[in-house]
Amino acid sequence: MRVVKTRCDICGHTGCTLKISTDSGKIIKIEGDPEDPRTNGKICTQALAIKEILSSKERLTHPLIKTKNNEWKTATWNEALTIIAAKLTKLKEKHGPKSIAFATGYSRNYGRTVNTYIDQLAKWIGTPNNTGMEHICAIPRKRSMSYVFGPIHPWQSADLTNSNCITLWGINPVHDPPRIKTINNALEADKTLIAVDPRATPFAKKADLHLQLRPGTDGALALSMLNVIISKEYYNKDFVNNWTTGFNQLKEHVDAYSPEKVSKITWLDEDDIVEAATLYATKGPSSIDHGNGLDQHTNNFQTNRAIASLIALCGNVDISGGNLLQYGSTNDPPYDPSKLRAAVGQERLPIVGRAHMPSYWRAILTEKPYKIHGMYIYGTNPAVTDCDTQTVKKALGELEFLVVVDLFMTETAKYADVVLPATSFLETELYHGGEKVVDPPGEAWPDEKIVIELAKKMGYNVEQRTRKSVKPSVPEVKYMRYLEKGFQTSSGKVEFYSKLLAEQGIDPLPVFVEPFESPSSRDLGSDYPLVLTTGAKLPMFTHSQFRNIPRLSNLFPCNYFMINPVTAVKYGVVDGDDILVESPSGRLSGPVRTVSDLVEDVVQVFHGFNDMNANLLTSSSFFDSGNGSPGMKSSLCRIFKEK
């Protein structure tokens, strides 16, 4: 019996410590580590199912090549890589390097080191088209807030442990063991908890104040909170006077966002807006923990700038209990943004700064700005998880050549010419967190090895990293770093007013604009009177993954719609009915459940299900101008009872 401690990467972000017991090369037991201070040995549902995931009979075990009869033929790695190298080289010679695109997603190793090799391979080929699902996950918040705090800071995190007032904004951490422990400890210590969410999540039910707003109106709420804090002079005058620019412009600007006016926009009570602002400003140090609920809107760039301004206004920047601006850890040279201007999507989304995945599908189908002929996709399943499924699938079907790398035969992989089997995080030597625990099934390879060997086949010289070759680089938690060198902005201060945006013709102050599909739209709102919000993570799945694992799928066997009981009565449906949901982009049928936890006049449906795919309803007609995000969480729909 061998027991190995390692870092879990089943969900891709929490990194909980696991104790894996093996015997004769097979996993016998998986448990948490009581010595992990963040989890105290508790692990999630997915982690408990790792043994079943790794040993699934549906795992890809050998390279597969699609024949002319659309059948799969098992191949050797040499055969598969030779075909891929030859085809990509031919596409480059025939159509130019830009005709090849890379799409990346969930990495099978903690730290995403494979992205380093993907980046390098794309540069060698000469294509600027290399991107991931950053238009809908985390990066929208990072990019938006960089126009307030400065671009050097790759992230900012909430110091929940030391916070007196925690705001959970668009995040449901009930499935995140480290966060669960920290927030529960805060509640036991009688700290203040505010939740901003259209749903009454478990922590929202425990909160001192739950702001159950209309999806897509978070920006209006943040601006109204700024209005209250400034008008009542609750803000941190010392920080504002010494470390910010544009306060006077912001003060005048937010006069237009009174709680009375914004209550009508957000569907919130005026008094609740005032109370939220007061609690956040006066109960400090205060932190805002935010999530995907802020990413997937067509107005999220300015929303996240408004929230960043809220953090700064109260001086909760880089202090114990506030929001920390920490430097990232990387041993890779930064890319040159100027070389990415030719990337697909830059012609209409210049602030995004790199390729834009939904624009790939448009380029394949319309040849605008030019046609993509070949793609290499790893760790992402856009045929299910990206917006506007109809367009994605049509585009995948028109590619001249497609390679997909994954653990299982995904819906996206079915469109591929070559499918390559990847290893999981326990079958790989990790650079960040843990050693290889068990051998992979068949001939599955780590993502890094696949890219390295492909690069060699194409004539590029790649030196593989090892754990010993990577320098330890852990960000030091240090408060108030700005006292030493200021902020990484042109002014050296937090910028409420962004001259950089003004020079680009973009609102320099955070503003609220309605989602592209909004109830306030006279024509669209009357035809589609309900707000549609898709997604929300389920504890047994990661995006579209693991629905083929019985231990997990049995916990949530099928997707369904959710509506408030009041809305159900209005439309003559009851719990368990089958309904048809129509949006301006598509239609989808399925069962409905009435849930009082959801705000009225909103329809919610989970994402990641292929057989009842929420993205058949979402649109690729319009994106947030700063982040390229679609309105997955704030669009419109109408419902009908199925006969």
Tab-separated table of C-alpha atoms in Angstrom, residues 108-109 407 422-428 440 445-446:
chain	number	residue	atom	x	y	z
A	108	ARG	CA	-5.328	18.353	-16.792
A	109	ASN	CA	-2.548	19.695	-14.590
A	407	LEU	CA	-10.008	12.313	-21.709
A	422	ALA	CA	-4.846	12.809	-22.658
A	423	THR	CA	-3.850	11.890	-19.135
A	424	SER	CA	-5.524	13.150	-15.979
A	425	PHE	CA	-3.740	15.141	-13.294
A	426	LEU	CA	-2.997	11.969	-11.268
A	427	GLU	CA	-1.410	10.314	-14.304
A	428	THR	CA	1.021	13.156	-14.940
A	440	PRO	CA	-2.661	6.257	-17.535
A	445	TRP	CA	-0.151	11.065	-23.011
A	446	PRO	CA	0.103	14.252	-20.946
